[in-house]
mmCIF file of C-alpha atoms in Angstrom:
data_model
loop_
_atom_site.group_PDB
_atom_site.id
_atom_site.type_symbol
_atom_site.label_atom_id
_atom_site.label_comp_id
_atom_site.label_asym_id
_atom_site.label_seq_id
_atom_site.Cartn_x
_atom_site.Cartn_y
_atom_site.Cartn_z
ATOM 1 C CA MET D 298 -40.060 -8.107 -17.941
ATOM 2 C CA ASP D 299 -43.029 -5.875 -18.749
ATOM 3 C CA PHE D 300 -42.914 -2.104 -18.285
ATOM 4 C CA ASP D 301 -45.095 -1.974 -15.168
ATOM 5 C CA ARG D 302 -42.903 -4.454 -13.309
ATOM 6 C CA ALA D 303 -39.697 -2.759 -14.574
ATOM 7 C CA ASP D 304 -41.022 0.657 -13.573
ATOM 8 C CA ALA D 305 -41.960 -0.538 -10.082
ATOM 9 C CA LEU D 306 -38.540 -2.134 -9.584
ATOM 10 C CA ASN D 307 -36.546 0.829 -10.925
ATOM 11 C CA GLN D 308 -38.629 3.337 -8.955
ATOM 12 C CA ALA D 309 -38.177 1.355 -5.744
ATOM 13 C CA ILE D 310 -34.391 1.227 -6.210
ATOM 14 C CA ARG D 311 -34.236 4.929 -7.104
ATOM 15 C CA LEU D 312 -36.352 6.005 -4.133
ATOM 16 C CA LEU D 313 -34.435 3.831 -1.681
ATOM 17 C CA SER D 314 -31.157 5.260 -2.944
ATOM 18 C CA LEU D 315 -32.340 8.877 -2.681
ATOM 19 C CA ARG D 316 -33.957 8.472 0.721
ATOM 20 C CA HIS D 317 -31.087 6.450 2.196
ATOM 21 C CA ARG D 318 -28.606 9.119 1.094
ATOM 22 C CA ALA D 319 -30.801 11.884 2.531
ATOM 23 C CA ARG D 320 -31.155 10.035 5.841
ATOM 24 C CA THR D 321 -27.419 9.412 5.875
ATOM 25 C CA ALA D 322 -26.851 13.166 5.432
ATOM 26 C CA GLU D 323 -29.183 13.901 8.361
ATOM 27 C CA LEU D 324 -27.318 11.504 10.632
ATOM 28 C CA LEU D 325 -23.854 12.643 9.527
ATOM 29 C CA ALA D 326 -24.509 16.383 9.905
ATOM 30 C CA PRO D 327 -24.182 16.415 13.726
ATOM 31 C CA LEU D 328 -20.813 14.692 13.271
ATOM 32 C CA GLY D 329 -19.667 17.431 10.893
ATOM 33 C CA LEU D 330 -19.582 15.035 7.931
ATOM 34 C CA HIS D 331 -21.163 14.855 4.489
ATOM 35 C CA PRO D 332 -22.271 11.699 2.641
ATOM 36 C CA GLY D 333 -19.274 9.868 1.232
ATOM 37 C CA GLN D 334 -16.902 11.025 3.940
ATOM 38 C CA GLU D 335 -18.159 8.313 6.284
ATOM 39 C CA ALA D 336 -17.239 5.667 3.714
ATOM 40 C CA LEU D 337 -13.687 7.018 3.529
ATOM 41 C CA LEU D 338 -13.337 7.004 7.317
ATOM 42 C CA LEU D 339 -14.797 3.509 7.614
ATOM 43 C CA GLU D 340 -12.512 2.155 4.879
ATOM 44 C CA LEU D 341 -9.438 3.539 6.627
ATOM 45 C CA ALA D 342 -10.703 2.145 9.955
ATOM 46 C CA ARG D 343 -11.016 -1.286 8.274
ATOM 47 C CA THR D 344 -7.734 -1.291 6.353
ATOM 48 C CA GLY D 345 -5.372 1.118 8.046
ATOM 49 C CA PRO D 346 -3.232 3.559 6.040
ATOM 50 C CA MET D 347 -3.810 3.374 2.307
ATOM 51 C CA ILE D 348 -2.499 4.987 -0.859
ATOM 52 C CA GLN D 349 -5.063 7.535 -1.992
ATOM 53 C CA ALA D 350 -5.454 5.981 -5.470
ATOM 54 C CA LYS D 351 -6.225 2.593 -3.864
ATOM 55 C CA LEU D 352 -8.693 4.291 -1.543
ATOM 56 C CA SER D 353 -10.482 5.655 -4.606
ATOM 57 C CA GLU D 354 -10.723 2.118 -6.033
ATOM 58 C CA ALA D 355 -11.918 0.673 -2.727
ATOM 59 C CA LEU D 356 -14.657 3.295 -2.428
ATOM 60 C CA GLY D 357 -15.669 3.042 -6.080
ATOM 61 C CA VAL D 358 -15.397 6.770 -6.630
ATOM 62 C CA GLU D 359 -13.309 8.966 -8.897
ATOM 63 C CA ARG D 360 -9.885 10.082 -7.678
ATOM 64 C CA PRO D 361 -10.777 13.802 -7.676
ATOM 65 C CA SER D 362 -13.702 13.047 -5.334
ATOM 66 C CA VAL D 363 -11.393 11.257 -2.910
ATOM 67 C CA THR D 364 -8.876 14.105 -3.141
ATOM 68 C CA LEU D 365 -11.570 16.641 -2.235
ATOM 69 C CA MET D 366 -12.915 14.508 0.637
ATOM 70 C CA ALA D 367 -9.391 13.890 1.908
ATOM 71 C CA ARG D 368 -8.570 17.610 1.881
ATOM 72 C CA LYS D 369 -11.681 18.417 3.896
ATOM 73 C CA LEU D 370 -11.140 15.576 6.370
ATOM 74 C CA GLU D 371 -7.478 16.540 6.739
ATOM 75 C CA ALA D 372 -8.402 20.190 7.391
ATOM 76 C CA ALA D 373 -10.794 18.992 10.105
ATOM 77 C CA GLY D 374 -8.019 16.905 11.696
ATOM 78 C CA HIS D 375 -9.590 13.503 10.989
ATOM 79 C CA ILE D 376 -6.954 12.168 8.599
ATOM 80 C CA ARG D 377 -3.376 12.897 7.682
ATOM 81 C CA ARG D 378 -1.810 12.600 4.240
ATOM 82 C CA ALA D 379 1.852 12.145 3.443
ATOM 83 C CA PRO D 380 3.963 11.152 0.458
ATOM 84 C CA ALA D 381 4.250 7.392 0.111
ATOM 85 C CA PRO D 382 7.650 6.005 1.016
ATOM 86 C CA GLY D 383 9.468 5.141 -2.202
ATOM 87 C CA ASP D 384 6.943 6.907 -4.463
ATOM 88 C CA GLN D 385 6.699 10.640 -3.940
ATOM 89 C CA ARG D 386 3.881 10.820 -6.527
ATOM 90 C CA ALA D 387 1.591 8.680 -4.355
ATOM 91 C CA THR D 388 -0.090 9.890 -1.174
ATOM 92 C CA VAL D 389 -0.719 7.731 1.885
ATOM 93 C CA VAL D 390 -3.882 8.536 3.838
ATOM 94 C CA GLU D 391 -4.395 7.488 7.452
ATOM 95 C CA LEU D 392 -6.715 8.242 10.330
ATOM 96 C CA THR D 393 -5.583 10.511 13.142
ATOM 97 C CA GLU D 394 -6.576 9.763 16.746
ATOM 98 C CA ASP D 395 -9.494 12.141 16.251
ATOM 99 C CA GLY D 396 -10.373 10.313 13.027
ATOM 100 C CA ARG D 397 -10.348 6.937 14.781
ATOM 101 C CA ALA D 398 -12.708 8.276 17.450
ATOM 102 C CA LEU D 399 -14.965 9.748 14.777
ATOM 103 C CA ALA D 400 -14.933 6.455 12.854
ATOM 104 C CA GLU D 401 -16.222 4.722 16.001
ATOM 105 C CA ARG D 402 -19.083 7.226 16.200
ATOM 106 C CA VAL D 403 -19.791 6.682 12.493
ATOM 107 C CA LYS D 404 -19.883 2.903 13.067
ATOM 108 C CA ARG D 405 -22.568 3.357 15.727
ATOM 109 C CA MET D 406 -24.539 5.666 13.431
ATOM 110 C CA TRP D 407 -24.105 3.184 10.530
ATOM 111 C CA CYS D 408 -25.530 0.376 12.684
ATOM 112 C CA ALA D 409 -28.500 2.541 13.689
ATOM 113 C CA LEU D 410 -29.165 3.448 10.046
ATOM 114 C CA ALA D 411 -29.062 -0.193 8.997
ATOM 115 C CA GLU D 412 -31.463 -1.152 11.795
ATOM 116 C CA GLU D 413 -33.775 1.689 10.820
ATOM 117 C CA THR D 414 -33.663 0.670 7.150
ATOM 118 C CA VAL D 415 -34.546 -3.002 7.658
ATOM 119 C CA THR D 416 -37.123 -2.544 10.428
ATOM 120 C CA GLY D 417 -40.001 -4.947 9.911
ATOM 121 C CA LEU D 418 -38.133 -7.384 7.684
ATOM 122 C CA PRO D 419 -37.621 -10.995 8.762
ATOM 123 C CA ALA D 420 -34.080 -11.806 9.931
ATOM 124 C CA ALA D 421 -33.630 -14.261 7.048
ATOM 125 C CA THR D 422 -34.439 -11.531 4.515
ATOM 126 C CA VAL D 423 -32.035 -9.119 6.228
ATOM 127 C CA ALA D 424 -29.300 -11.777 6.098
ATOM 128 C CA GLU D 425 -29.850 -12.185 2.342
ATOM 129 C CA LEU D 426 -29.913 -8.482 1.489
ATOM 130 C CA PRO D 427 -26.158 -7.829 1.193
ATOM 131 C CA GLY D 428 -25.786 -10.678 -1.290
ATOM 132 C CA LEU D 429 -28.859 -9.668 -3.282
ATOM 133 C CA LEU D 430 -27.863 -6.017 -3.419
ATOM 134 C CA GLY D 431 -24.299 -7.005 -4.305
ATOM 135 C CA THR D 432 -25.619 -9.035 -7.225
ATOM 136 C CA LEU D 433 -27.703 -6.077 -8.431
ATOM 137 C CA THR D 434 -24.682 -3.794 -8.200
ATOM 138 C CA GLY D 435 -22.527 -6.331 -10.053
ATOM 139 C CA ASN D 436 -25.127 -6.614 -12.805
ATOM 140 C CA VAL D 437 -25.208 -2.848 -13.318
ATOM 141 C CA ASP D 438 -21.392 -2.587 -13.132
ATOM 142 C CA ALA D 439 -20.920 -5.379 -15.712
ATOM 143 C CA LYS D 440 -23.195 -3.629 -18.210
ATOM 144 C CA ARG D 441 -21.505 -0.278 -17.559
ATOM 145 C CA ARG D 442 -18.006 -1.705 -18.075
ATOM 146 C CA ARG D 443 -19.042 -3.311 -21.369
ATOM 147 C CA GLY D 444 -20.769 -0.142 -22.476
ATOM 148 C CA ASP D 445 -23.990 -2.014 -23.221
ATOM 149 C CA GLY D 446 -26.824 0.312 -23.970
#
């Protein structure tokens, strides 16, 4: 691939990432949330209670980041954390009633953001996007894991 094409592609991905995160922050602020916290709530809504270390893996973020998010969400009453039965070193995280209600609001906001993001694209393109973006993510992850430079 020549530089001009590579630059256009990389710039488009970078700008989409930055602007999507900024728009996410705008939409989450009225809910009292920060980017990343919605992913934690949605994961718990999908899976139910989960060991915090597994939650970190599921979200693809470092454990200290999940610990910090969990502390803030717990202080706000959206989740509860408790020692895992049979392993006092592990912590189980689960949504509270308030957290479940907030997760439903986040789902509606998430749908609106997705609609906003793909406005003007043909339905067939929209249907292909998750697979295409997943492939791009997998390509970057594979190189990162191998340490290719």
